Tab-separated table of C-alpha atoms in Angstrom:
chain	number	residue	atom	x	y	z
A	1	MET	CA	75.541	19.126	-35.892
A	2	LEU	CA	76.151	22.297	-34.147
A	3	THR	CA	72.611	22.327	-33.350
A	4	LEU	CA	72.988	19.171	-30.668
A	5	ILE	CA	74.709	22.082	-28.602
A	6	GLY	CA	71.047	22.371	-27.174
A	7	VAL	CA	71.225	18.897	-26.072
A	8	ALA	CA	74.585	19.225	-24.393
A	9	ILE	CA	73.443	22.134	-22.610
A	10	VAL	CA	70.313	20.466	-21.371
A	11	ILE	CA	72.277	17.503	-20.301
A	12	LEU	CA	75.191	19.406	-18.423
A	13	GLY	CA	72.547	22.020	-16.787
A	14	PHE	CA	70.525	19.156	-15.351
A	15	ALA	CA	73.697	17.416	-14.069
A	16	LEU	CA	75.101	20.313	-12.385
A	17	ARG	CA	71.449	21.054	-10.940
A	18	PHE	CA	70.971	24.646	-12.358
A	19	ASN	CA	67.512	26.071	-12.476
A	20	PRO	CA	65.763	23.827	-15.007
A	21	LEU	CA	63.709	26.918	-16.720
A	22	LEU	CA	66.876	28.679	-17.252
A	23	VAL	CA	68.927	25.624	-18.598
A	24	VAL	CA	66.044	24.641	-21.069
A	25	THR	CA	65.644	28.622	-22.135
A	26	VAL	CA	69.365	28.769	-22.606
A	27	ALA	CA	69.437	25.583	-24.681
A	28	GLY	CA	66.594	26.728	-26.799
A	29	LEU	CA	68.627	30.156	-27.465
A	30	ALA	CA	71.476	28.271	-28.288
A	31	THR	CA	70.022	25.623	-30.670
A	32	GLY	CA	67.987	28.525	-32.161
A	33	LEU	CA	71.200	30.300	-32.757
A	34	ALA	CA	72.825	27.339	-34.153
A	35	GLY	CA	70.233	26.708	-36.559
A	36	HIS	CA	70.654	29.877	-37.836
A	37	LEU	CA	67.251	31.375	-36.666
A	38	SER	CA	66.956	35.201	-36.291
A	39	LEU	CA	66.351	36.365	-32.802
A	40	THR	CA	63.059	37.537	-33.480
A	41	LYS	CA	62.221	33.904	-34.755
A	42	ILE	CA	63.606	32.288	-32.007
A	43	LEU	CA	61.166	34.674	-29.240
A	44	SER	CA	58.187	34.513	-31.705
A	45	THR	CA	58.572	30.514	-31.516
A	46	PHE	CA	58.960	30.760	-27.924
A	47	GLY	CA	55.730	32.525	-27.770
A	48	ASP	CA	54.033	30.451	-29.968
A	49	ALA	CA	55.020	27.004	-28.332
A	50	PHE	CA	54.512	28.250	-25.080
A	51	VAL	CA	50.834	29.773	-25.778
A	52	THR	CA	50.196	26.340	-28.171
A	53	ASN	CA	50.818	24.457	-24.993
A	54	ARG	CA	49.038	25.776	-22.476
A	55	TYR	CA	47.148	22.892	-21.818
A	56	MET	CA	49.689	21.021	-20.237
A	57	SER	CA	49.472	23.031	-17.243
A	58	LEU	CA	45.728	22.563	-17.150
A	59	PHE	CA	46.180	20.507	-13.890
A	60	ILE	CA	46.513	23.883	-11.907
A	61	LEU	CA	42.727	23.904	-12.157
A	62	THR	CA	42.453	20.836	-9.945
A	63	LEU	CA	44.453	22.330	-6.910
A	64	PRO	CA	41.450	24.236	-5.552
A	65	VAL	CA	39.685	21.165	-5.115
A	66	ILE	CA	42.858	19.112	-3.977
A	67	GLY	CA	43.657	21.975	-1.458
A	68	LEU	CA	40.335	22.096	-0.227
A	69	LEU	CA	39.890	18.500	0.419
A	70	GLU	CA	43.504	18.525	2.179
A	71	ARG	CA	42.261	20.973	4.226
A	72	TYR	CA	39.591	18.706	5.613
A	73	GLY	CA	41.514	15.721	5.601
A	74	LEU	CA	41.873	13.897	2.768
A	75	LYS	CA	45.499	12.479	3.416
A	76	GLU	CA	44.532	11.129	6.858
A	77	LYS	CA	41.565	9.445	5.522
A	78	SER	CA	43.607	7.948	2.732
A	79	GLN	CA	46.395	7.081	5.019
A	80	GLU	CA	43.428	5.559	7.489
A	81	LEU	CA	42.662	3.437	4.359
A	82	ILE	CA	46.122	2.220	3.508
A	83	ARG	CA	46.907	1.381	7.052
A	84	LYS	CA	43.494	-1.381	7.045
A	85	LEU	CA	45.271	-3.314	4.514
A	86	ARG	CA	46.896	-6.040	6.264
A	87	ALA	CA	50.108	-6.763	4.160
A	88	ALA	CA	52.357	-8.922	5.646
A	89	THR	CA	56.061	-8.498	4.055
A	90	THR	CA	57.747	-5.497	2.225
A	91	GLY	CA	57.414	-6.953	-0.997
A	92	ARG	CA	53.571	-7.604	-0.825
A	93	LEU	CA	53.166	-3.863	0.885
A	94	LEU	CA	54.988	-2.259	-1.919
A	95	ILE	CA	53.163	-4.162	-4.675
A	96	VAL	CA	49.850	-3.087	-3.276
A	97	TYR	CA	51.314	-0.078	-3.123
A	98	LEU	CA	52.132	0.096	-6.582
A	99	PHE	CA	48.854	-1.340	-7.896
A	100	ILE	CA	46.975	1.566	-5.830
A	101	ARG	CA	49.493	3.982	-7.310
A	102	GLU	CA	49.398	2.892	-10.742
A	103	LEU	CA	45.628	2.621	-10.519
A	104	CYS	CA	44.875	6.104	-9.317
A	105	ALA	CA	47.067	7.137	-11.800
A	106	ALA	CA	45.344	5.547	-14.851
A	107	LEU	CA	42.359	7.574	-13.178
A	108	GLY	CA	43.993	10.771	-13.355
A	109	LEU	CA	44.148	11.097	-9.249
A	110	THR	CA	48.148	11.742	-9.701
A	111	SER	CA	48.015	13.383	-6.638
A	112	LEU	CA	46.926	10.726	-4.518
A	113	GLY	CA	50.526	9.390	-3.369
A	114	GLY	CA	53.777	10.772	-4.516
A	115	HIS	CA	57.220	10.991	-2.758
A	116	ALA	CA	56.850	14.099	-0.141
A	117	GLN	CA	53.100	13.211	0.672
A	118	MET	CA	52.678	9.356	0.947
A	119	VAL	CA	56.212	7.553	0.515
A	120	ARG	CA	58.494	9.055	2.940
A	121	PRO	CA	55.740	9.770	5.943
A	122	LEU	CA	53.703	6.400	5.023
A	123	VAL	CA	54.685	3.823	2.565
A	124	ALA	CA	58.643	3.669	3.513
A	125	PRO	CA	58.205	3.591	7.010
A	126	MET	CA	55.414	0.712	6.690
A	127	ALA	CA	57.597	-1.286	4.714
A	128	GLU	CA	60.396	-1.132	6.859
A	129	GLY	CA	58.245	-2.191	9.920
A	130	ALA	CA	57.006	-5.051	7.883
A	131	ALA	CA	60.433	-6.536	7.334
A	132	GLU	CA	61.895	-5.791	10.606
A	133	ALA	CA	58.569	-7.426	12.094
A	134	LYS	CA	59.572	-10.767	10.101
A	135	HIS	CA	63.588	-10.372	10.703
A	136	GLY	CA	63.998	-8.519	13.623
A	137	GLU	CA	67.233	-5.760	13.464
A	138	LEU	CA	67.927	-4.557	10.090
A	139	PRO	CA	71.557	-3.814	8.639
A	140	GLU	CA	71.451	-0.241	7.654
A	141	ALA	CA	72.337	-1.049	3.878
A	142	THR	CA	68.870	-2.826	4.003
A	143	LYS	CA	67.092	-0.288	5.422
A	144	ASN	CA	68.233	2.150	2.468
A	145	LYS	CA	67.247	-0.594	-0.098
A	146	ILE	CA	63.710	-0.885	1.437
A	147	LYS	CA	63.274	2.779	1.195
A	148	ALA	CA	64.777	2.717	-2.166
A	149	HIS	CA	62.225	0.418	-3.305
A	150	ALA	CA	59.268	2.058	-1.599
A	151	ALA	CA	60.402	5.578	-3.949
A	152	ALA	CA	60.929	3.466	-6.932
A	153	ALA	CA	57.543	1.584	-6.627
A	154	ASP	CA	55.782	5.127	-6.749
A	155	ASN	CA	58.014	6.428	-10.237
A	156	VAL	CA	56.806	3.058	-11.597
A	157	GLY	CA	53.052	3.174	-10.849
A	158	LEU	CA	52.785	6.727	-11.483
A	159	PHE	CA	54.990	6.589	-14.820
A	160	PHE	CA	53.206	3.839	-16.499
A	161	GLY	CA	49.920	4.242	-14.853
A	162	GLU	CA	49.503	7.986	-15.759
A	163	ASP	CA	49.636	7.229	-19.525
A	164	ILE	CA	46.206	5.425	-19.252
A	165	PHE	CA	44.929	8.749	-18.136
A	166	VAL	CA	43.630	10.665	-21.453
A	167	ALA	CA	44.286	14.221	-19.813
A	168	ILE	CA	47.368	13.758	-18.410
A	169	GLY	CA	50.389	16.488	-19.570
A	170	ALA	CA	52.375	13.209	-21.429
A	171	ILE	CA	49.429	12.142	-23.688
A	172	VAL	CA	48.527	16.334	-24.551
A	173	LEU	CA	52.009	16.553	-25.237
A	174	MET	CA	52.468	13.647	-27.828
A	175	GLN	CA	49.086	14.511	-29.284
A	176	GLY	CA	50.037	18.344	-29.670
A	177	PHE	CA	53.563	17.035	-31.214
A	178	PHE	CA	51.512	14.748	-33.797
A	179	GLU	CA	49.153	17.503	-34.693
A	180	GLY	CA	52.219	19.645	-35.273
A	181	GLN	CA	53.452	17.468	-37.860
A	182	GLY	CA	49.937	17.047	-39.471
A	183	ILE	CA	49.068	13.698	-37.815
A	184	HIS	CA	45.831	13.919	-35.966
A	185	MET	CA	45.362	11.559	-32.573
A	186	GLU	CA	42.738	10.980	-30.251
A	187	PRO	CA	43.851	11.193	-26.621
A	188	LEU	CA	41.621	8.111	-26.152
A	189	GLN	CA	43.804	5.814	-28.710
A	190	MET	CA	46.689	6.672	-27.131
A	191	ALA	CA	45.575	6.088	-23.599
A	192	VAL	CA	44.167	2.628	-24.632
A	193	TRP	CA	47.868	1.745	-25.929
A	194	GLY	CA	48.907	2.627	-22.541
A	195	ILE	CA	47.215	-0.082	-20.940
A	196	PRO	CA	49.571	-3.193	-22.047
A	197	THR	CA	52.531	-1.248	-21.341
A	198	ALA	CA	51.121	-0.271	-17.697
A	199	ILE	CA	50.280	-4.166	-17.041
A	200	CYS	CA	53.694	-5.430	-18.264
A	201	ALA	CA	55.405	-2.661	-15.983
A	202	PHE	CA	53.046	-4.014	-12.938
A	203	LEU	CA	53.972	-7.626	-13.595
A	204	ILE	CA	57.549	-6.687	-13.859
A	205	HIS	CA	58.058	-4.965	-11.316
A	206	SER	CA	55.850	-7.017	-8.884
A	207	VAL	CA	58.178	-10.028	-9.690
A	208	ARG	CA	61.121	-7.459	-8.613
A	209	LEU	CA	59.257	-6.940	-5.582
A	210	LEU	CA	58.839	-10.299	-4.526
A	211	LEU	CA	62.524	-10.956	-5.018
A	212	LEU	CA	63.317	-8.059	-2.737
A	213	ASP	CA	61.851	-10.095	0.193
A	214	LYS	CA	64.054	-12.703	-0.604
A	215	LYS	CA	66.962	-10.456	-0.986
A	216	ILE	CA	66.114	-8.763	2.467
A	217	LYS	CA	66.283	-12.246	4.032
A	218	ARG	CA	69.744	-13.101	2.502
A	219	GLU	CA	71.115	-10.039	3.848
A	220	VAL	CA	69.613	-10.196	7.195
A	221	ASP	CA	71.011	-13.732	7.284
A	222	ALA	CA	74.573	-12.622	6.215
A	223	SER	CA	74.722	-10.022	8.607
A	224	ALA	CA	73.451	-12.142	11.083
A	225	SER	CA	76.027	-14.906	10.671
A	226	THR	CA	78.711	-12.053	10.499
A	227	THR	CA	77.718	-10.757	14.032
A	228	THR	CA	77.481	-14.610	15.220
A	229	ALA	CA	81.122	-14.944	13.979
A	230	THR	CA	82.172	-11.502	15.671
A	231	VAL	CA	80.682	-12.797	18.840
A	232	ASN	CA	82.053	-16.562	18.877
A	233	THR	CA	85.631	-14.889	18.299
A	234	SER	CA	85.513	-12.256	21.093
A	235	ALA	CA	83.673	-14.832	23.393
A	236	LYS	CA	86.522	-17.332	22.433
A	237	GLY	CA	89.035	-14.709	22.790
A	238	GLY	CA	87.385	-13.925	26.145
A	239	LYS	CA	87.753	-17.296	27.235
A	240	GLN	CA	91.431	-17.672	26.096
A	241	ALA	CA	91.991	-14.282	27.813
C	1	MET	CA	30.529	24.868	-29.107
C	2	ILE	CA	28.968	25.691	-26.100
C	3	ILE	CA	32.017	25.315	-24.029
C	4	SER	CA	35.283	26.115	-25.939
C	5	LEU	CA	38.829	25.561	-24.865
C	6	GLU	CA	39.541	29.166	-24.685
C	7	MET	CA	37.060	29.317	-22.196
C	8	VAL	CA	38.659	26.783	-20.095
C	9	TYR	CA	41.966	29.099	-20.633
C	10	TYR	CA	40.209	31.948	-19.475
C	11	LEU	CA	39.159	30.315	-16.194
C	12	ALA	CA	42.675	29.180	-15.404
C	13	GLY	CA	43.766	32.933	-16.183
C	14	ILE	CA	41.271	34.362	-13.915
C	15	PHE	CA	42.495	31.607	-10.951
C	16	LEU	CA	46.053	32.684	-11.666
C	17	ALA	CA	45.185	36.450	-11.322
C	18	ILE	CA	43.832	35.870	-8.081
C	19	VAL	CA	46.631	33.859	-6.738
C	20	ALA	CA	48.878	36.755	-7.929
C	21	ILE	CA	46.737	39.068	-6.190
C	22	LEU	CA	46.856	36.742	-2.874
C	23	SER	CA	50.461	36.677	-3.400
C	24	LEU	CA	50.883	40.090	-3.532
C	25	ARG	CA	49.134	40.958	-0.385
C	26	ASP	CA	51.422	38.194	1.427
C	27	LYS	CA	53.533	40.629	3.595
C	28	ALA	CA	55.417	36.956	5.013
C	29	ASN	CA	56.943	36.487	1.471
C	30	PRO	CA	60.060	38.978	1.210
C	31	LYS	CA	59.614	38.757	-2.390
C	32	ARG	CA	56.224	39.093	-2.999
C	33	VAL	CA	56.120	41.431	-6.062
C	34	LEU	CA	58.285	39.410	-8.014
C	35	THR	CA	56.340	36.081	-7.172
C	36	ALA	CA	53.048	38.309	-7.857
C	37	SER	CA	54.420	39.378	-11.274
C	38	PHE	CA	55.319	35.493	-11.931
C	39	TRP	CA	51.622	34.301	-11.451
C	40	GLY	CA	50.288	37.585	-12.745
C	41	LEU	CA	52.821	37.299	-16.307
C	42	TYR	CA	51.577	33.415	-16.165
C	43	ALA	CA	47.991	34.553	-16.031
C	44	ILE	CA	48.208	36.879	-19.064
C	45	THR	CA	49.516	33.839	-20.984
C	46	PHE	CA	46.531	31.984	-20.510
C	47	ALA	CA	43.964	34.396	-20.837
C	48	PHE	CA	45.518	36.701	-23.779
C	49	GLY	CA	47.565	33.843	-25.085
C	50	LYS	CA	45.761	34.137	-28.539
C	51	LEU	CA	45.594	37.913	-28.480
C	52	ILE	CA	49.462	38.859	-27.456
C	53	PRO	CA	51.380	38.612	-30.972
C	54	SER	CA	53.877	35.968	-30.546
C	55	MET	CA	57.251	37.858	-30.226
C	56	TYR	CA	55.954	39.883	-27.262
C	57	MET	CA	54.728	36.480	-25.523
C	58	GLY	CA	58.222	35.218	-26.122
C	59	ILE	CA	59.687	38.217	-24.390
C	60	LEU	CA	57.130	37.751	-21.648
C	61	VAL	CA	58.022	34.136	-21.170
C	62	ILE	CA	61.662	34.733	-20.765
C	63	VAL	CA	60.819	37.461	-18.300
C	64	MET	CA	59.018	34.700	-16.448
C	65	VAL	CA	61.807	32.502	-16.511
C	66	LEU	CA	64.142	34.961	-15.277
C	67	ILE	CA	62.049	35.882	-12.367
C	68	ALA	CA	62.031	32.213	-11.655
C	69	GLY	CA	65.532	31.441	-12.321
C	70	PHE	CA	66.912	33.827	-10.030
C	71	GLY	CA	64.660	32.860	-7.064
C	72	GLY	CA	61.974	35.308	-7.139
C	73	VAL	CA	59.026	33.083	-6.677
C	74	ARG	CA	58.444	32.147	-3.047
C	75	GLY	CA	55.807	30.825	-1.170
C	76	GLY	CA	54.221	32.577	1.972
C	77	LYS	CA	52.572	32.361	5.134
C	78	TYR	CA	49.327	30.127	5.488
C	79	GLU	CA	46.669	29.559	7.706
C	80	ASP	CA	47.267	25.847	7.942
C	81	THR	CA	44.851	23.454	10.018
C	82	THR	CA	46.745	20.941	12.474
C	83	THR	CA	46.697	17.570	12.029
C	84	GLU	CA	44.155	17.036	15.065
C	85	GLN	CA	41.934	19.199	13.232
C	86	ARG	CA	42.024	17.304	10.074
C	87	GLU	CA	42.029	13.980	11.018
C	88	LYS	CA	38.606	15.000	13.358
C	89	SER	CA	37.117	16.283	9.936
C	90	ALA	CA	38.307	12.791	8.056
C	91	ARG	CA	36.572	10.999	10.942
C	92	LYS	CA	33.568	13.257	10.466
C	93	ILE	CA	33.059	13.457	6.427
C	94	GLY	CA	34.412	10.283	6.174
C	95	LEU	CA	34.434	8.437	2.454
C	96	LYS	CA	32.367	11.412	1.194
C	97	LEU	CA	35.788	13.200	1.140
C	98	PHE	CA	36.739	11.350	-2.003
C	99	ILE	CA	33.799	11.937	-4.075
C	100	PRO	CA	35.030	15.586	-5.331
C	101	ALA	CA	38.424	14.136	-5.872
C	102	LEU	CA	37.154	11.280	-8.009
C	103	LEU	CA	34.694	13.502	-9.854
C	104	ILE	CA	37.618	15.178	-11.700
C	105	PRO	CA	38.292	11.763	-13.676
C	106	LEU	CA	35.108	10.395	-13.874
C	107	VAL	CA	33.761	14.083	-15.485
C	108	THR	CA	37.071	14.120	-17.571
C	109	VAL	CA	36.247	10.431	-19.463
C	110	ILE	CA	32.437	11.341	-19.624
C	111	GLY	CA	33.085	14.350	-21.183
C	112	ALA	CA	35.756	12.698	-23.515
C	113	VAL	CA	33.259	10.101	-24.462
C	114	TRP	CA	30.076	12.190	-25.023
C	115	GLY	CA	31.104	15.758	-24.948
C	116	LYS	CA	30.649	15.710	-28.821
C	117	THR	CA	26.568	15.100	-28.860
C	118	LYS	CA	24.886	18.224	-29.643
C	119	LEU	CA	22.557	20.461	-27.900
C	120	GLY	CA	20.454	22.414	-30.587
C	121	GLY	CA	22.596	21.472	-33.400
C	122	VAL	CA	25.756	22.788	-31.330
C	123	PRO	CA	28.192	20.064	-29.901
C	124	ILE	CA	28.432	20.805	-25.844
C	125	LEU	CA	32.269	20.595	-25.593
C	126	ASP	CA	34.916	21.905	-27.973
C	127	PRO	CA	34.936	19.299	-30.500
C	128	LYS	CA	38.538	19.516	-31.284
C	129	ASN	CA	39.582	19.457	-27.636
C	130	VAL	CA	37.090	17.239	-25.676
C	131	THR	CA	39.332	15.712	-23.274
C	132	LEU	CA	41.133	19.023	-21.912
C	133	VAL	CA	37.245	20.901	-21.900
C	134	ALA	CA	35.797	18.069	-20.193
C	135	LEU	CA	38.690	18.279	-17.485
C	136	GLY	CA	38.015	21.984	-17.076
C	137	VAL	CA	34.563	21.284	-16.633
C	138	GLY	CA	35.384	18.473	-13.886
C	139	ALA	CA	37.492	20.712	-12.021
C	140	VAL	CA	34.508	23.288	-11.691
C	141	ILE	CA	31.950	20.612	-10.787
C	142	ALA	CA	34.299	19.190	-8.236
C	143	ILE	CA	34.890	22.212	-6.637
C	144	ILE	CA	31.259	23.000	-6.463
C	145	ALA	CA	30.821	19.605	-4.959
C	146	ALA	CA	33.875	20.319	-2.650
C	147	MET	CA	32.444	23.204	-1.265
C	148	ILE	CA	29.269	21.464	-0.403
C	149	ILE	CA	30.754	18.584	1.143
C	150	THR	CA	33.138	20.601	3.304
C	151	LYS	CA	30.480	23.660	3.921
C	152	GLU	CA	33.040	25.869	2.908
C	153	LYS	CA	32.352	29.054	1.180
C	154	GLY	CA	33.822	31.818	-1.429
C	155	ILE	CA	37.167	32.241	-1.936
C	156	ALA	CA	38.290	29.603	0.613
C	157	PRO	CA	39.327	27.115	-2.039
C	158	ILE	CA	41.375	29.603	-3.577
C	159	LYS	CA	43.263	30.448	-0.836
C	160	GLU	CA	43.837	26.769	-0.052
C	161	SER	CA	45.036	25.980	-3.219
C	162	ARG	CA	47.978	28.815	-2.762
C	163	ARG	CA	49.434	26.298	-0.259
C	164	LEU	CA	49.896	23.435	-3.353
C	165	VAL	CA	50.455	26.003	-6.028
C	166	ASP	CA	53.256	27.366	-4.315
C	167	ALA	CA	54.700	24.185	-3.359
C	168	VAL	CA	54.591	23.411	-7.037
C	169	SER	CA	55.834	26.633	-7.778
C	170	TRP	CA	57.535	27.761	-10.843
C	171	ALA	CA	57.981	23.924	-11.929
C	172	ALA	CA	54.235	23.899	-12.866
C	173	VAL	CA	55.614	25.926	-16.209
C	174	LEU	CA	58.241	23.240	-16.949
C	175	PRO	CA	56.428	20.997	-19.017
C	176	GLN	CA	55.293	24.000	-21.458
C	177	MET	CA	59.001	25.047	-21.318
C	178	LEU	CA	59.800	21.685	-22.549
C	179	ALA	CA	57.601	21.439	-25.118
C	180	THR	CA	59.123	24.834	-26.264
C	181	LEU	CA	62.484	23.583	-26.534
C	182	GLY	CA	61.213	20.559	-28.560
C	183	ALA	CA	59.641	23.042	-31.110
C	184	ILE	CA	62.735	25.051	-31.464
C	185	PHE	CA	64.647	21.626	-31.885
C	186	ALA	CA	62.312	21.003	-34.708
C	187	LEU	CA	62.478	24.189	-36.221
C	188	SER	CA	66.387	24.092	-36.030
C	189	GLY	CA	66.870	20.583	-37.584
C	190	VAL	CA	67.744	18.362	-34.425
C	191	GLY	CA	65.428	15.549	-35.581
C	192	LYS	CA	67.339	15.009	-38.651
C	193	VAL	CA	70.889	15.169	-37.339
C	194	VAL	CA	69.848	12.838	-34.855
C	195	SER	CA	67.933	10.757	-37.540
C	196	ASP	CA	71.074	10.976	-39.810
C	197	LEU	CA	73.127	9.462	-36.909
C	198	VAL	CA	71.058	6.639	-36.319
C	199	SER	CA	70.346	5.770	-39.916
C	200	SER	CA	74.136	5.651	-40.277
C	201	ALA	CA	74.466	3.085	-37.431
C	202	ILE	CA	71.663	0.961	-37.946
C	203	PRO	CA	70.479	-1.193	-40.764
C	204	VAL	CA	67.226	1.132	-41.621
C	205	ASP	CA	65.673	-2.192	-43.480
C	206	ASN	CA	65.269	-3.757	-40.601
C	207	ARG	CA	61.920	-3.549	-38.760
C	208	PHE	CA	63.108	-5.079	-35.568
C	209	ALA	CA	66.173	-3.121	-35.611
C	210	VAL	CA	64.383	0.322	-36.147
C	211	VAL	CA	61.766	-0.490	-33.412
C	212	ALA	CA	64.458	-1.304	-30.820
C	213	ALA	CA	66.336	1.941	-31.747
C	214	TYR	CA	63.360	3.683	-31.009
C	215	CYS	CA	62.622	2.252	-27.713
C	216	ILE	CA	66.051	2.045	-26.558
C	217	GLY	CA	66.740	5.662	-27.826
C	218	MET	CA	63.758	7.273	-26.316
C	219	ALA	CA	64.809	5.419	-22.762
C	220	LEU	CA	68.406	6.715	-23.082
C	221	PHE	CA	67.360	9.967	-24.046
C	222	THR	CA	64.776	10.203	-21.351
C	223	MET	CA	67.612	9.078	-18.606
C	224	ILE	CA	69.643	11.884	-20.260
C	225	MET	CA	67.151	14.726	-20.417
C	226	GLY	CA	65.571	13.176	-17.034
C	227	ASN	CA	62.176	13.940	-18.451
C	228	ALA	CA	60.598	12.037	-20.812
C	229	PHE	CA	58.745	15.481	-22.390
C	230	ALA	CA	62.021	16.364	-23.760
C	231	ALA	CA	63.025	13.419	-24.971
C	232	PHE	CA	59.869	12.070	-26.941
C	233	PRO	CA	59.695	15.186	-29.647
C	234	VAL	CA	63.521	14.500	-30.215
C	235	ILE	CA	63.317	10.590	-30.644
C	236	THR	CA	60.165	10.631	-32.133
C	237	LEU	CA	61.050	13.206	-34.871
C	238	GLY	CA	64.284	11.822	-35.325
C	239	ILE	CA	63.725	8.133	-35.637
C	240	GLY	CA	59.904	7.528	-34.673
C	241	LEU	CA	58.373	9.504	-37.669
C	242	PRO	CA	60.745	9.260	-40.311
C	243	LEU	CA	61.752	5.782	-40.071
C	244	LEU	CA	58.967	4.178	-38.286
C	245	VAL	CA	55.648	5.760	-39.460
C	246	THR	CA	57.044	6.886	-43.178
C	247	MET	CA	59.541	4.118	-44.241
C	248	HIS	CA	57.741	1.138	-42.252
C	249	HIS	CA	54.222	2.326	-42.321
C	250	GLY	CA	53.767	2.585	-38.951
C	251	ASN	CA	50.036	3.231	-37.715
């Protein structure tokens, strides 16, 4: 039971925003000691596992390509392409973005998109703009909800789409893990079974995004009637005065 | 095999070593020695992973974590292009910009499917790691394509990637560290503790209950750990393998 201390350290450490690398290392040391492993064994396991799992960081080999292309305008070109899609409402715009994000992730293009590169500068403002074009001025809470949904679409698309790409860290982790347990699995098998889940995720989240449009309309109407009531009261008050 | 996984690791090691040297020379970074040491040690783990004994590698990893944990890994100054320059270039090169980017997944999939074919009796790609080696090959082909399309030469791509590498920073190592944590969890029997807890809580004979426990447990644990990488080993070891695979003959 004491070995669960590692889990506790991870939960607390992440919740208190300590450096994740430090948290994980301390958790590992604590768990190892709680499990009566010698310090030598713990260090050797650290070294062994780290080397065995080098494949997880092979994405860095794609950084020179992406860096070079970005220097020559890759992001600007992709933004131009997205701008040409005439999606009329917030919900539909985010569904398109969800689709693109999920598809690109499934093809391994996990760098196309992302919170810093695309959601904040482009997708969120466009989603807000689409709602403003339809409903006029938006209440602050609604604006924040739209921004939150823009970010969520990115998360959902990436998370469920990337499990279809055979070389993604998650699939490679699973393969390595099962390998360590004596079960051999091909990444392609795991990737194929990611497809039904990804399709379900897309459909379910798309429904949520369509409902978002209705929610926006409700919130705008609600806030409009409160404003009208305030205006009427002050107008009446003015007349009386 | 003609191209092995170890070769891809050497490539990664060389790349990181160049990043380390460039970081060392970047006087705009106040912590350039520490930053360079971090990337240099990381390069060593890639290139000499199989040659250095596990215990020393473990100490090396802990040193890396200490450097990163106490703020030693910083970015420096880069000669960036302006937005106008990039927009002009995007219009000039057009859709060809996407070709190198798309080559990476394309070559990876082609390699994964056909990489085991033999050339002169020897498989082209490491048959035990076709996908990963294909990714490495894809990255190399893509960088050559990118250099042709953008007409950049020499070490420019690596200088460009430094900006991205510094943006990702020590977080690049996090998936590996989480997997390492999983290994320690496994060795310390955390999986058994969890599976014992679950077995006492749910009816193990009911296949639906076990599947539900696996899925919900995985989701909850992912939310707790903030990362599916960390949850996966624990929940699969605790519920997935003993109850689903072994007991219920899950495939």
